[in-house]
Tab-separated table of C-alpha atoms in Angstrom:
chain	number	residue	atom	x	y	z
A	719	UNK	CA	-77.297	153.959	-140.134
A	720	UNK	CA	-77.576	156.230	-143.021
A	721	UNK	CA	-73.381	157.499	-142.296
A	722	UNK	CA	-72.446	153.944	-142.291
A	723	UNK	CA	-74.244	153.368	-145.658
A	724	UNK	CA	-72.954	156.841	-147.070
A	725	UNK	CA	-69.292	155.853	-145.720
A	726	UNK	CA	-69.285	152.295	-147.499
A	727	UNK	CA	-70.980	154.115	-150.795
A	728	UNK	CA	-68.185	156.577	-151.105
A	729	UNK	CA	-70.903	158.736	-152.938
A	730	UNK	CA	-72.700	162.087	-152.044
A	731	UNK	CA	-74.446	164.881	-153.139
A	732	UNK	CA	-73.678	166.709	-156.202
A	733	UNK	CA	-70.315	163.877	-156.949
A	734	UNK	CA	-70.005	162.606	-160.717
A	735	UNK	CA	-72.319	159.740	-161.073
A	736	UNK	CA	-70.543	156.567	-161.475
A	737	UNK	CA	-73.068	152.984	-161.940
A	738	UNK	CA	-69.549	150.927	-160.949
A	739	UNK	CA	-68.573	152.421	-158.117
A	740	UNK	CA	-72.566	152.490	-156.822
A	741	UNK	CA	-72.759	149.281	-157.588
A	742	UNK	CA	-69.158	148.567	-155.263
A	743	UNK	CA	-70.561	150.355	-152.656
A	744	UNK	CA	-73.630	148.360	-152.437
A	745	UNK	CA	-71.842	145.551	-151.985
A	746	UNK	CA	-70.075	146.765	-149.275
A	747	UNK	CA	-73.440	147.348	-147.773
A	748	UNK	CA	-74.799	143.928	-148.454
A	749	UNK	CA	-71.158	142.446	-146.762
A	750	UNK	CA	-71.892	144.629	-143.597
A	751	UNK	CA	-75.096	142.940	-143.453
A	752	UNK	CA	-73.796	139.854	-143.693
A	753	UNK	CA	-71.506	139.794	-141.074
A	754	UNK	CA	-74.095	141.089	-138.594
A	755	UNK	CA	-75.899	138.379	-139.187
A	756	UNK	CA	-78.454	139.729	-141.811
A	757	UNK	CA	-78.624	136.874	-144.141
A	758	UNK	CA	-81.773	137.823	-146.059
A	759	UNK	CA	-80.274	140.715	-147.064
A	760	UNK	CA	-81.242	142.337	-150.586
A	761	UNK	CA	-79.934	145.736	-151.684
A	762	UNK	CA	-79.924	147.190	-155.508
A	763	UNK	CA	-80.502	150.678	-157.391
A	764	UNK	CA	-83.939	151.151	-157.846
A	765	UNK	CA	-83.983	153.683	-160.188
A	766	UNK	CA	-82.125	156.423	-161.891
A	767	UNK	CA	-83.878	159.903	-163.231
A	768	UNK	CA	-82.336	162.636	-164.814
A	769	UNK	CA	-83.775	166.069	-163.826
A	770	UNK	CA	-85.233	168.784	-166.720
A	771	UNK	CA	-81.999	169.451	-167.636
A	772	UNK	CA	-80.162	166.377	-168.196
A	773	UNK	CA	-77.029	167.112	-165.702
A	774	UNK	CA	-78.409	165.745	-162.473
A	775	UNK	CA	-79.477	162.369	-161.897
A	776	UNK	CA	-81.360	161.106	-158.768
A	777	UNK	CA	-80.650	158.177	-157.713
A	778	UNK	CA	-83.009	155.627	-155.182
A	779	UNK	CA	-81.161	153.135	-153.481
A	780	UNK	CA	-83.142	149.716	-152.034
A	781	UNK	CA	-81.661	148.513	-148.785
A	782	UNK	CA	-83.615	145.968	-147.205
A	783	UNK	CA	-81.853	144.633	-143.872
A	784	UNK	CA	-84.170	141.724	-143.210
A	785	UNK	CA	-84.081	140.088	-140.139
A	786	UNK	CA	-80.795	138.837	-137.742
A	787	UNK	CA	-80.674	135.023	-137.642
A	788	UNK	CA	-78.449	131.851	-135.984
A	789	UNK	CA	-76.878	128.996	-136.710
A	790	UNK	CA	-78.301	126.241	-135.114
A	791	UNK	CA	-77.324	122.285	-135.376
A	792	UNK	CA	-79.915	119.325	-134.655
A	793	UNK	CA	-79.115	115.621	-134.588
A	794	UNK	CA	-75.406	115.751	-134.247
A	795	UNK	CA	-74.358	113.562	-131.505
A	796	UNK	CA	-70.603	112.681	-132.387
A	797	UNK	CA	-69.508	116.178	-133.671
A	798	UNK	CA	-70.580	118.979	-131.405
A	799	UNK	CA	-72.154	122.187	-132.276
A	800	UNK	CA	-69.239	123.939	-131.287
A	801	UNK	CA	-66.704	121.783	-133.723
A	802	UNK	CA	-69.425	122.203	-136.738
A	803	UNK	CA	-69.050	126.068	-135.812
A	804	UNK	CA	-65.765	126.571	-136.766
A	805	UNK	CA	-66.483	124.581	-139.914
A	806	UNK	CA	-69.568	126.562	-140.424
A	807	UNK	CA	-71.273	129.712	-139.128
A	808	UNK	CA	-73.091	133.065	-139.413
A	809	UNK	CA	-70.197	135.040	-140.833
A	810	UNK	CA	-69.708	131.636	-143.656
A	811	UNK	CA	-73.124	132.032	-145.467
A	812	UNK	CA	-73.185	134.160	-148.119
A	813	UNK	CA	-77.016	134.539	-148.016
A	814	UNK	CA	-80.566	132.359	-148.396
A	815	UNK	CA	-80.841	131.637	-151.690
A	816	UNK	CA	-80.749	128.115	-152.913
A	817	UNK	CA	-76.940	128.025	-154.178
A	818	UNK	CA	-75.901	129.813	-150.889
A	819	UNK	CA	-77.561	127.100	-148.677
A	820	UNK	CA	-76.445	124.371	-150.528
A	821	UNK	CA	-72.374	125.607	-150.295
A	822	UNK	CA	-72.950	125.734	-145.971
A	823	UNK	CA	-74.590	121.905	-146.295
A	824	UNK	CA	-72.140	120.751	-148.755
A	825	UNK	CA	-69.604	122.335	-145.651
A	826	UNK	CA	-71.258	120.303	-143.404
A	827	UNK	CA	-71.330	117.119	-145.229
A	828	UNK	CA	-67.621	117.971	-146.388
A	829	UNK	CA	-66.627	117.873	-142.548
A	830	UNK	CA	-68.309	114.745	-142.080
A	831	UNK	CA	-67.323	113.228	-144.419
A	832	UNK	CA	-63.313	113.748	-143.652
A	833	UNK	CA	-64.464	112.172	-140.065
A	834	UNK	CA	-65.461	108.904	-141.557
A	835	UNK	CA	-69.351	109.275	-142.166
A	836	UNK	CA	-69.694	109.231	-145.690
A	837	UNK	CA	-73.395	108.903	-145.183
A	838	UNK	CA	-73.868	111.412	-143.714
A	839	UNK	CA	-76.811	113.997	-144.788
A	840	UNK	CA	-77.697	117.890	-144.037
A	841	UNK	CA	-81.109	119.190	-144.204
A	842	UNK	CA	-81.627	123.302	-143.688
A	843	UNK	CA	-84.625	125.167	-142.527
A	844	UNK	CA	-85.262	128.895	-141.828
A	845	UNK	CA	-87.432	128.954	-138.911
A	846	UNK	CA	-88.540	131.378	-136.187
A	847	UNK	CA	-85.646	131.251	-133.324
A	848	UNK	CA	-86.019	129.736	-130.153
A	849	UNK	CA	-84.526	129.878	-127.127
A	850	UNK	CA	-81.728	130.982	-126.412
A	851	UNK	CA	-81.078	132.098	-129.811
A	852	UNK	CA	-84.003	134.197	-129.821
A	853	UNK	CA	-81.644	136.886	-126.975
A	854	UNK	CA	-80.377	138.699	-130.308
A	855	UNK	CA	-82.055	136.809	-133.445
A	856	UNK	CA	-85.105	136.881	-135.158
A	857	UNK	CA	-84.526	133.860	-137.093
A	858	UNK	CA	-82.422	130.825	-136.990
A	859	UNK	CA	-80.962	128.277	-139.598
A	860	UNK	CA	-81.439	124.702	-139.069
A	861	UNK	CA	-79.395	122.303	-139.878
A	862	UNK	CA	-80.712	118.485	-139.620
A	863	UNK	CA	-78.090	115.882	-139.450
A	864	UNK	CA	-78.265	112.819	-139.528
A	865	UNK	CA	-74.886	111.080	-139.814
A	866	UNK	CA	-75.276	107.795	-140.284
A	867	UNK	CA	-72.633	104.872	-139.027
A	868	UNK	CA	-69.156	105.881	-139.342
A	869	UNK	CA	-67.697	103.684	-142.143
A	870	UNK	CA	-64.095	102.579	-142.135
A	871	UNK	CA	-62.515	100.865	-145.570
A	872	UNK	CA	-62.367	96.996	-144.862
A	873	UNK	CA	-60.936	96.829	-148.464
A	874	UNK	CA	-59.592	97.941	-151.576
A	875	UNK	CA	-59.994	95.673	-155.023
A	876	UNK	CA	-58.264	96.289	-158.434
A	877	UNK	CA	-59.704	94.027	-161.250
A	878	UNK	CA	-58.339	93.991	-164.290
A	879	UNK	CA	-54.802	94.373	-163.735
A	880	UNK	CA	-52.662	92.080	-165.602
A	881	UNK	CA	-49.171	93.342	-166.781
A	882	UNK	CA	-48.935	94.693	-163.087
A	883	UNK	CA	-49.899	93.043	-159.863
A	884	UNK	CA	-52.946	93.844	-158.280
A	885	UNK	CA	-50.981	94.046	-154.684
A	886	UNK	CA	-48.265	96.614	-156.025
A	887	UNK	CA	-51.440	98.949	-157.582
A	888	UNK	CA	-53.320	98.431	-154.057
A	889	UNK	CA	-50.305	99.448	-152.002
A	890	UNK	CA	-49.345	102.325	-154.004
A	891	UNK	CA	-53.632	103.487	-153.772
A	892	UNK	CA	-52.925	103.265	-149.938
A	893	UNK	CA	-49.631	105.361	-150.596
A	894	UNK	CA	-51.720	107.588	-152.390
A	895	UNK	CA	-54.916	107.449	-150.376
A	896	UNK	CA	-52.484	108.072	-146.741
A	897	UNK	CA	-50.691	111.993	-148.559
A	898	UNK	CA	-53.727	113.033	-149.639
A	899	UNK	CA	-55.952	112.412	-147.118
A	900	UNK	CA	-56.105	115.681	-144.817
A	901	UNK	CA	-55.545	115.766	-141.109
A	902	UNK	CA	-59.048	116.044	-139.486
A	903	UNK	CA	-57.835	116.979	-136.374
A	904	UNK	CA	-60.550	117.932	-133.882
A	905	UNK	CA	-63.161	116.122	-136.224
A	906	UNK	CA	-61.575	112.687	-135.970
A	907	UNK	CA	-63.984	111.103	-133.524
A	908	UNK	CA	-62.434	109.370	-130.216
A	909	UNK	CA	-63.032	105.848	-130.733
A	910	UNK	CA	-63.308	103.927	-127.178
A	911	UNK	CA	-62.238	100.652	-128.679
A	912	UNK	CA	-58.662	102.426	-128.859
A	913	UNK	CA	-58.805	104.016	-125.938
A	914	UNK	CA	-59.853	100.983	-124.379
A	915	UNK	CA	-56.925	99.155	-126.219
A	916	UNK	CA	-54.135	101.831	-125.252
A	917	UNK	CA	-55.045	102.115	-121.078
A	918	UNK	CA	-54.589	97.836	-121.304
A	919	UNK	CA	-51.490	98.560	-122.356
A	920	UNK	CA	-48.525	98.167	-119.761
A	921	UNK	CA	-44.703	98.975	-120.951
A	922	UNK	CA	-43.442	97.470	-117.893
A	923	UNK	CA	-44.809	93.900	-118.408
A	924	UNK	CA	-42.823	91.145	-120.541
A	925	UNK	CA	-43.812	90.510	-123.825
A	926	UNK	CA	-44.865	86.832	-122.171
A	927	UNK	CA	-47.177	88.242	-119.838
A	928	UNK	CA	-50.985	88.029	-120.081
A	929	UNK	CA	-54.176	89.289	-117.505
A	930	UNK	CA	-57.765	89.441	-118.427
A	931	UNK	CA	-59.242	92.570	-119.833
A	932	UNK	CA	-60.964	94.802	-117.824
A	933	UNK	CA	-64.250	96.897	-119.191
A	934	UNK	CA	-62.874	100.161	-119.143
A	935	UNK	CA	-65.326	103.433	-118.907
A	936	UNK	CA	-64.207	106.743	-119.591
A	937	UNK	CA	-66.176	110.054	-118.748
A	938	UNK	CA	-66.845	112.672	-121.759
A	939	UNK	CA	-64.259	114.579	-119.596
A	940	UNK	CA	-61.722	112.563	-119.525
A	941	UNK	CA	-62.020	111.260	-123.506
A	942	UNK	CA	-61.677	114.730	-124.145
A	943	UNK	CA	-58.109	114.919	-121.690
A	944	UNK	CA	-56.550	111.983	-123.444
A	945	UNK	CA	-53.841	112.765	-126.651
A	946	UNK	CA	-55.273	112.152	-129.722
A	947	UNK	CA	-52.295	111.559	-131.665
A	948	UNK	CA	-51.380	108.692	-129.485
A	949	UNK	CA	-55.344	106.777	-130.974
A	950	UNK	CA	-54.729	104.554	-133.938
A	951	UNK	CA	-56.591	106.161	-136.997
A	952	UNK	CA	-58.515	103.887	-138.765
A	953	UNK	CA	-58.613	104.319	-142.955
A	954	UNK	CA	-62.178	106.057	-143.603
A	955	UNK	CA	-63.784	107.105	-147.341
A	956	UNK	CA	-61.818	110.246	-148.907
A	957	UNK	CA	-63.431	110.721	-152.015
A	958	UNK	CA	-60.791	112.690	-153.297
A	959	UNK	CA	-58.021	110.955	-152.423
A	960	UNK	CA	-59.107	107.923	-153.235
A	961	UNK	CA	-59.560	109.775	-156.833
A	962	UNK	CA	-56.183	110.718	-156.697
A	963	UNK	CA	-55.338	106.806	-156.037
A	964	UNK	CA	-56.922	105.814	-159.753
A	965	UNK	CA	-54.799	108.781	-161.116
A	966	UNK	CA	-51.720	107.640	-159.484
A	967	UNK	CA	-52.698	104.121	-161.178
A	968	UNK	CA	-53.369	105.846	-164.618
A	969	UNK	CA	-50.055	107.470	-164.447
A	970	UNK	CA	-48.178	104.246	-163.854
A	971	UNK	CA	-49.296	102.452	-166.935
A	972	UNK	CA	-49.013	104.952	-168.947
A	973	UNK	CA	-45.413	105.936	-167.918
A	974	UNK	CA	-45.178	101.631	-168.456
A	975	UNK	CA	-45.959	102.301	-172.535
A	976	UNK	CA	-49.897	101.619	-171.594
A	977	UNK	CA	-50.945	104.786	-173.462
A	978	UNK	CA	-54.735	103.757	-173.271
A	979	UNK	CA	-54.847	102.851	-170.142
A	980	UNK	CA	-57.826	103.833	-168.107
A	981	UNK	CA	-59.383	102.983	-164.654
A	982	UNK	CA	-62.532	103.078	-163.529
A	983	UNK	CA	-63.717	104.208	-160.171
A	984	UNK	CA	-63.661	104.729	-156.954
A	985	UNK	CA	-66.277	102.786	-156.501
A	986	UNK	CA	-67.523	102.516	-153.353
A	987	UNK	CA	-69.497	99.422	-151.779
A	988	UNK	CA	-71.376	99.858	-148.388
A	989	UNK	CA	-72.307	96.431	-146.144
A	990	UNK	CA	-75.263	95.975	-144.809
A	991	UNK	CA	-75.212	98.390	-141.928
A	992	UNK	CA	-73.205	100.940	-143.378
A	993	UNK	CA	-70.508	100.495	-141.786
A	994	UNK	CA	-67.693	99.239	-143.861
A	995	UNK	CA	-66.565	100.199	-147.360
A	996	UNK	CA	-65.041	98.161	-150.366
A	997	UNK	CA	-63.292	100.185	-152.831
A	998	UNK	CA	-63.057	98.667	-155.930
A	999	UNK	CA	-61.217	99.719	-158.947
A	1000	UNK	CA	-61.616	98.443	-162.267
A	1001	UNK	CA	-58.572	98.652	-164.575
A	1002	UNK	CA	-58.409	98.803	-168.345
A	1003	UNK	CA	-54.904	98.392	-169.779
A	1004	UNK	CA	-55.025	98.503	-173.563
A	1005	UNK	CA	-52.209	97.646	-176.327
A	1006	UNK	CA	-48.317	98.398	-174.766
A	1007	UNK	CA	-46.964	100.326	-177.147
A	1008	UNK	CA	-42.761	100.388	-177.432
A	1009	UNK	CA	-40.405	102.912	-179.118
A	1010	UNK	CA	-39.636	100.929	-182.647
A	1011	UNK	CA	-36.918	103.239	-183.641
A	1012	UNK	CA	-35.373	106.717	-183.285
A	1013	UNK	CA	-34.063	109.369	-185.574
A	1014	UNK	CA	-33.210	112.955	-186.361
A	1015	UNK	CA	-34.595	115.118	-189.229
A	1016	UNK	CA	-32.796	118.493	-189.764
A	1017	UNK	CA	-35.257	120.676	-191.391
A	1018	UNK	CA	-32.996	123.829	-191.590
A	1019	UNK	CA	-32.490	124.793	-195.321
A	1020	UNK	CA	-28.964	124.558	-195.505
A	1021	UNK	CA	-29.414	120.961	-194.749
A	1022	UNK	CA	-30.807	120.649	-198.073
A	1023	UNK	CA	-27.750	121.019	-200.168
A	1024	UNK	CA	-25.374	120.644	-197.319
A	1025	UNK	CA	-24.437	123.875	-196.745
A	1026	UNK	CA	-24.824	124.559	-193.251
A	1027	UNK	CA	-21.745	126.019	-191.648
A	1028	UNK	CA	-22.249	124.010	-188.800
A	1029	UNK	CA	-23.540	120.439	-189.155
A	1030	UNK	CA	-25.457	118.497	-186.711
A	1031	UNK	CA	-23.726	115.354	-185.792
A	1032	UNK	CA	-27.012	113.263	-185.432
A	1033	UNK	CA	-25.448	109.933	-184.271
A	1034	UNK	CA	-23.458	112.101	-181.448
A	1035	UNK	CA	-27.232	113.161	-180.148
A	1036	UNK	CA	-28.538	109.910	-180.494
A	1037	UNK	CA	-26.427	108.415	-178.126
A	1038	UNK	CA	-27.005	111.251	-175.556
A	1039	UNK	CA	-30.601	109.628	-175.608
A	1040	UNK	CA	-32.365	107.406	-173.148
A	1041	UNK	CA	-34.652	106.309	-175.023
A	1042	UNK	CA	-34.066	103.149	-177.072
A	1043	UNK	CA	-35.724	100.865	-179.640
A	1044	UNK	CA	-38.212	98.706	-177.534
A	1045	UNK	CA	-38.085	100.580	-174.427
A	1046	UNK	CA	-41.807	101.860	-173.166
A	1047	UNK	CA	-43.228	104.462	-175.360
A	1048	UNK	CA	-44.328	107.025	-172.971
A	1049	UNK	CA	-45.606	110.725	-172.702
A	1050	UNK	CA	-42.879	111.938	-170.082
A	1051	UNK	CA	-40.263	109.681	-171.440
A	1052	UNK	CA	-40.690	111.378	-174.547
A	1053	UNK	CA	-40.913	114.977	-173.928
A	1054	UNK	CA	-37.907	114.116	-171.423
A	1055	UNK	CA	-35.937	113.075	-174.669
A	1056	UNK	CA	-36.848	116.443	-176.668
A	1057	UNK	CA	-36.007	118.553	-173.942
A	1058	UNK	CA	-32.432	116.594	-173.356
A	1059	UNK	CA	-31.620	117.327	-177.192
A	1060	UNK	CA	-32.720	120.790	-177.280
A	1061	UNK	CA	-30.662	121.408	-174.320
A	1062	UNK	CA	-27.744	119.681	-175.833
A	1063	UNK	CA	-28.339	121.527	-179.368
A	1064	UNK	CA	-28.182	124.676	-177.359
A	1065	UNK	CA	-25.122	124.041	-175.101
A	1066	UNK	CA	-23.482	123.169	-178.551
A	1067	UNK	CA	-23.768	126.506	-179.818
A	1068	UNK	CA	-27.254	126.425	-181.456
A	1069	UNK	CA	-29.334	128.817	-178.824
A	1070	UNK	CA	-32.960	128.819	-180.699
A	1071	UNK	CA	-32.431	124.842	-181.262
A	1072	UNK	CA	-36.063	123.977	-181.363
């Protein structure tokens, strides 16, 4: 209404014109909008005219509402539309244009993705709205998924590695891969393998005892009763934190005096039907460079001619010193030494030690 528009403009009649707070206000218009679900919403100053005498201005807002729409999702069959709701919905997109679309599929995808499809794909489309979204929309947004097989990581390779073994980098990229991977939650899939594997299971029987394995068939219902934390997660495609393993790799060669070192990937390798995933890492170690010696320059002026008051004893803070003649030569190891003799230097009575 035109109070509601006044209200979020904080502007009326005969008030000092001011283009930054009219332009503020407008976009607490176009924000309204949004979160009643007018997502084609465009508003702007049309124009500005001063009057005869140059002390009035009128101004001409543009507010076009445009019409309400919905979210709608087609083609998911393991995630339900309610579950890709809270990852994405009216009151998440920031409008129709191109880069606002592609954030809410890239959400989509995103959520997927974390569940184990890596394949997945999202298609939008504005379309009239059909039933029964069309109760209180004009419009609805469509997104097409189709997710693809679920792909879980059969394996991780690391070529290249020599001064390290290639077991050591490939447990510490599952270390890696396990903190940063984020807890899905409600968009981990139940997988009726495990459930199938954790009803068998009996902790009354002995360890000796065997029966056959019954088919076991579970209603939506009741897959949706059972704990999730008690189903075995199986290791799916992170992008990111499978990133973060090559880093964690980079960082251990170079702390190792491999200042060059640099490793290549993820890079993912699908099978045939999509779903498994080698992850293969290709590692380039370079030269190992060592620490061939140590020592101390004083550069004060004094030093010169040997007239400071207070001389440095430079063999006393060499010895404080971790770092030795053929140890690695590396980034933290050094800055860990300057910082140990500028805190010593300091402590010693010289407080802008440097």
């Amino acid at each position: 209404s035109r109070r509601e528009v006044e209200a979020l403009l904080r502007a009326q009649e005969c008030d000092p014109f001011d283009r930054a707070r009219l332009e503020a206000g407008l976009a607490r218009v176009r924000q309204l909008l949004l979160r009643r679900r007018h997502l084609g919403v465009t508003v702007g100053v049309r124009s500005v005219a001063n009057d005869a005498n140059g002390d009035q201005a009128d101004v001409t807002v543009d507010i076009q509402a445009g019409p309400r729409y919905r979210v709608r999702f087609v083609g998911n069959y393991l995630l339900s539309s309610a579950t890709l709701h809270t990852v994405l919905n009216e009151g998440k997109i920031e409008g129709l244009d191109p880069m606002a679309l592609a954030r809410s599929r890239a959400a989509l995808e995103s959520a997927y993705r974390l569940a184990g499809y890596a394949r997945v794909a999202v298609n939008v489309d504005d379309v009239p709205a059909r039933p029964p979204l069309d109760d209180d929309a004009e419009r609805e947004l469509r997104f097409i998924i189709a997710e693809g097989p679920r792909a879980e990581v059969s394996a991780v390779i690391v070529q290249g590695a020599q001064a390290r073994k290639a077991d050591e980098l490939i447990d510490e990229i599952w270390r890696t891969v396990e903190a940063e991977t984020p807890d899905v939650d409600l968009l981990q899939p139940v997988d009726t393998g495990d459930l199938a594997e954790l009803l068998e299971q009996d902790p009354d029987r002995t360890p000796t005892a065997r029966r056959q394995p019954r088919p076991v068939e579970l209603s939506d219902q009741r897959l949706e009763l059972l704990p999730r934390p008690m189903l075995r997660r199986k290791p799916i495609y992170v992008e990111r934190a499978f990133a973060e393993g090559a880093r964690r790799i980079t960082d251990l060669y170079r702390s190792d005096g491999f200042l060059d070192a640099t490793v290549q990937g993820p890079t993912p390798e699908f099978s045939a039907d999509g779903t498994s995933i080698k992850v293969r890492y290709l590692v380039r170690e370079g030269a190992r460079v060592t620490v061939a010696g140590v020592r101390f320059l004083d550069v004060r002026p004094c030093a010169a001619n040997a007239s400071c008051v207070a001389p440095l004893n430079l063999a006393t803070l060499l010895g404080q010193l971790t770092l030795e003649p053929g140890a690695p030569a590396s980034y933290a190891a050094i800055a860990d030494a300057r910082a140990t003799v500028e805190r010593n230097l300091q402590d010693s009575g010289h407080p802008f030690a440097r």
